[in-house]
Structures are given as C-alpha cells and as structure tokens.
Amino acid sequence: QKEVEQNSGPLSVPEGAIASLNCTYSDRGSQSFFWYRQYSGKSPELIMFIYSNGDKEDGRFTAQLNKASQYVSLLIRDSQPSDSATYLCAVNNGFSGGYNKLIFGAGTRLAVHP
Amino acid sequence: KAGVTQTPRYLIKTRGQQVTLSCSPISGHRSVSWYQQTPGQGLQFLFEYFSETQRNKGNFPGRFSGRQFSNSRSEMNVSTLELGDSALYLCASSFGDRSTDTQYFGPGTRLTVL
C-alpha cells in the first residue's frame, strides 16, 4: 500500500463547476497535510495546508481533513481553465520524529474545459 | 520576501560525472529539504537539513549527498551519475522547528544525464 494515494485522473470538469480532489494516507501519526499545484514544467506551488479535522476555506479552495478516515480532500469552486494542472497531496509524517519529511501522492491531473 | 532559489536551472552531464546543485532558502528558514521528481516515481524525499545537520534521509544510494552551511544555504551532490538520475531536483525551505511547518519549493534544477 502506498503511503499517500490519489487518483491520477485526468479529472475533467467544465468551467464554473466544482472540482473535487481526494487523497488517502496510511500513517495515522501524520500531523500536517498539504495541497500543492504543479503546472507542467514548473515546481510545486503551495495551495492549502490543514492540520485539524474539518474544513478550511481560502478563496475558491476548501481543504477537508478527516483523520479518523485518513482522508484529505480539496474542493475548487468556480473552476477556471487556469486551474488546469496536477494537484499533489502531501503529508508530513516526520515532525513527531524531529524532522520534516513530505510524502507525496502521485498527483491528480485536473483539466478544466471552457 | 525573496523565494527559494536554485542554481543552476538546467544541467547536462554524462554518465560517471558528478554534479553539485545549490539551494538558497527563504530568509529566516533554517530547514532545507531536497526532493527528486521523475515521471515514473513522482516526488521522492532525498534528505532534510536543519541548522547544518542532516535530520533525515530517504531511500537513495550513498551517491546522493548533501550539506548545509551556516547561512542555511544547501548543496546536494550526486557522484558517478547514472542515466536514471535524470530528473527535476527540487529543494524546499521552511522554518523547520514547529509542527505547523510549511515547505516552499524553489524552481528546481533539471538534470539530464547522457
């Protein structure tokens, strides 16, 4: 079992729709969770981070965390063609051990079509 | 505030050579992590440095090494290059001393091994 799992996609949504991206993780001791966006040929760009169970909203983005189910999701409202990218879910499971270590999922490719 | 910088941005080497990549973190950040990204394996953790000490290392051979200087700048070195080392090498910086730590990525160095 991979430590962080995501559907590779592509996830295709029409412009203006809600895009829902999902991620599961295996280490119950994980403390912090991140969503990065990566355009082709570019480096990952931080979109959202979440540490506590529940929802966290930032503009058109909402991150949801359910530690009991070991599940993290990202909702993108009013999707735009510029949102078309690969979305990487990452989990930091090192801090309790005194270090940083991000474990990444394989990424979900999102395509927003006009 | 300036972001994470990496030099060089592109490198072409031949098998058997060695290479050194450099990373300058965001001002005030003391943690630098290195990642390798390939189409087949995705983003994989190489190692993390904090205050000049390597705190953790991923599952890579000893040909991959790194160091961190007193100003938090970091270098990674790959010796005896192999074709499979062709990848995008990313460094990320963070404060490194809190459970809510967030890593920010540099633009990456694209290494091609011929």
PDB file of C-alpha atoms in Angstrom, chain A residues 31-32 34 36 38 41-46 49 51 88 92 95 98-106, chain B residues 31 33 35 37 43 45 48 55-56 88 90 94 96-108:
ATOM      1  CA  GLN A  31       0.126  15.700  11.606  1.00  0.00           C
ATOM      2  CA  SER A  32       0.042  18.106   8.701  1.00  0.00           C
ATOM      3  CA  PHE A  34      -0.791  19.967   2.140  1.00  0.00           C
ATOM      4  CA  TYR A  36       0.343  21.717  -3.981  1.00  0.00           C
ATOM      5  CA  GLN A  38       2.086  21.959 -10.267  1.00  0.00           C
ATOM      6  CA  GLY A  41       7.422  22.083 -16.338  1.00  0.00           C
ATOM      7  CA  LYS A  42       7.132  24.120 -13.131  1.00  0.00           C
ATOM      8  CA  SER A  43       7.778  23.429  -9.469  1.00  0.00           C
ATOM      9  CA  PRO A  44       5.016  22.704  -6.925  1.00  0.00           C
ATOM     10  CA  GLU A  45       3.204  25.731  -5.555  1.00  0.00           C
ATOM     11  CA  LEU A  46       1.505  25.585  -2.160  1.00  0.00           C
ATOM     12  CA  PHE A  49      -2.431  23.364   4.297  1.00  0.00           C
ATOM     13  CA  TYR A  51      -3.728  20.444  10.447  1.00  0.00           C
ATOM     14  CA  LEU A  88      -0.290  16.958  -5.371  1.00  0.00           C
ATOM     15  CA  ASN A  92       4.329  15.475   6.686  1.00  0.00           C
ATOM     16  CA  PHE A  95       7.650  16.101  12.746  1.00  0.00           C
ATOM     17  CA  GLY A  98      12.021  15.620  14.942  1.00  0.00           C
ATOM     18  CA  TYR A  99      12.355  16.194  11.226  1.00  0.00           C
ATOM     19  CA  ASN A 100      10.470  17.292   8.127  1.00  0.00           C
ATOM     20  CA  LYS A 101       9.558  14.729   5.511  1.00  0.00           C
ATOM     21  CA  LEU A 102       6.850  15.286   2.955  1.00  0.00           C
ATOM     22  CA  ILE A 103       5.394  12.167   1.384  1.00  0.00           C
ATOM     23  CA  PHE A 104       3.643  12.938  -1.879  1.00  0.00           C
ATOM     24  CA  GLY A 105       0.881  11.225  -3.748  1.00  0.00           C
ATOM     25  CA  ALA A 106       1.291  10.669  -7.463  1.00  0.00           C
TER      26      ALA A 106
ATOM     27  CA  SER B  31      15.289  23.776   7.123  1.00  0.00           C
ATOM     28  CA  SER B  33      14.709  19.556   2.083  1.00  0.00           C
ATOM     29  CA  TYR B  35      13.327  16.023  -3.496  1.00  0.00           C
ATOM     30  CA  GLN B  37      10.876  14.210  -9.276  1.00  0.00           C
ATOM     31  CA  LEU B  43       8.241  13.291  -5.999  1.00  0.00           C
ATOM     32  CA  PHE B  45      12.249  12.748  -0.496  1.00  0.00           C
ATOM     33  CA  GLU B  48      16.484  17.269   5.052  1.00  0.00           C
ATOM     34  CA  ARG B  55      17.941  15.182  10.221  1.00  0.00           C
ATOM     35  CA  ASN B  56      16.614  12.522   7.880  1.00  0.00           C
ATOM     36  CA  LEU B  88      13.938  17.511 -11.702  1.00  0.00           C
ATOM     37  CA  LEU B  90      13.663  20.386  -6.074  1.00  0.00           C
ATOM     38  CA  SER B  94      10.759  26.029   5.894  1.00  0.00           C
ATOM     39  CA  GLY B  96      11.736  23.575  10.488  1.00  0.00           C
ATOM     40  CA  ASP B  97      11.020  23.996  14.178  1.00  0.00           C
ATOM     41  CA  ARG B  98       7.250  23.845  14.510  1.00  0.00           C
ATOM     42  CA  SER B  99       4.527  21.281  13.946  1.00  0.00           C
ATOM     43  CA  THR B 100       2.763  23.702  11.599  1.00  0.00           C
ATOM     44  CA  ASP B 101       5.801  23.880   9.334  1.00  0.00           C
ATOM     45  CA  THR B 102       5.118  24.596   5.673  1.00  0.00           C
ATOM     46  CA  GLN B 103       7.593  23.921   2.904  1.00  0.00           C
ATOM     47  CA  TYR B 104       8.010  26.221  -0.079  1.00  0.00           C
ATOM     48  CA  PHE B 105       9.644  24.950  -3.230  1.00  0.00           C
ATOM     49  CA  GLY B 106      12.260  26.507  -5.446  1.00  0.00           C
ATOM     50  CA  PRO B 107      12.055  26.412  -9.244  1.00  0.00           C
ATOM     51  CA  GLY B 108      14.115  23.232  -9.460  1.00  0.00           C
TER      52      GLY B 108
END
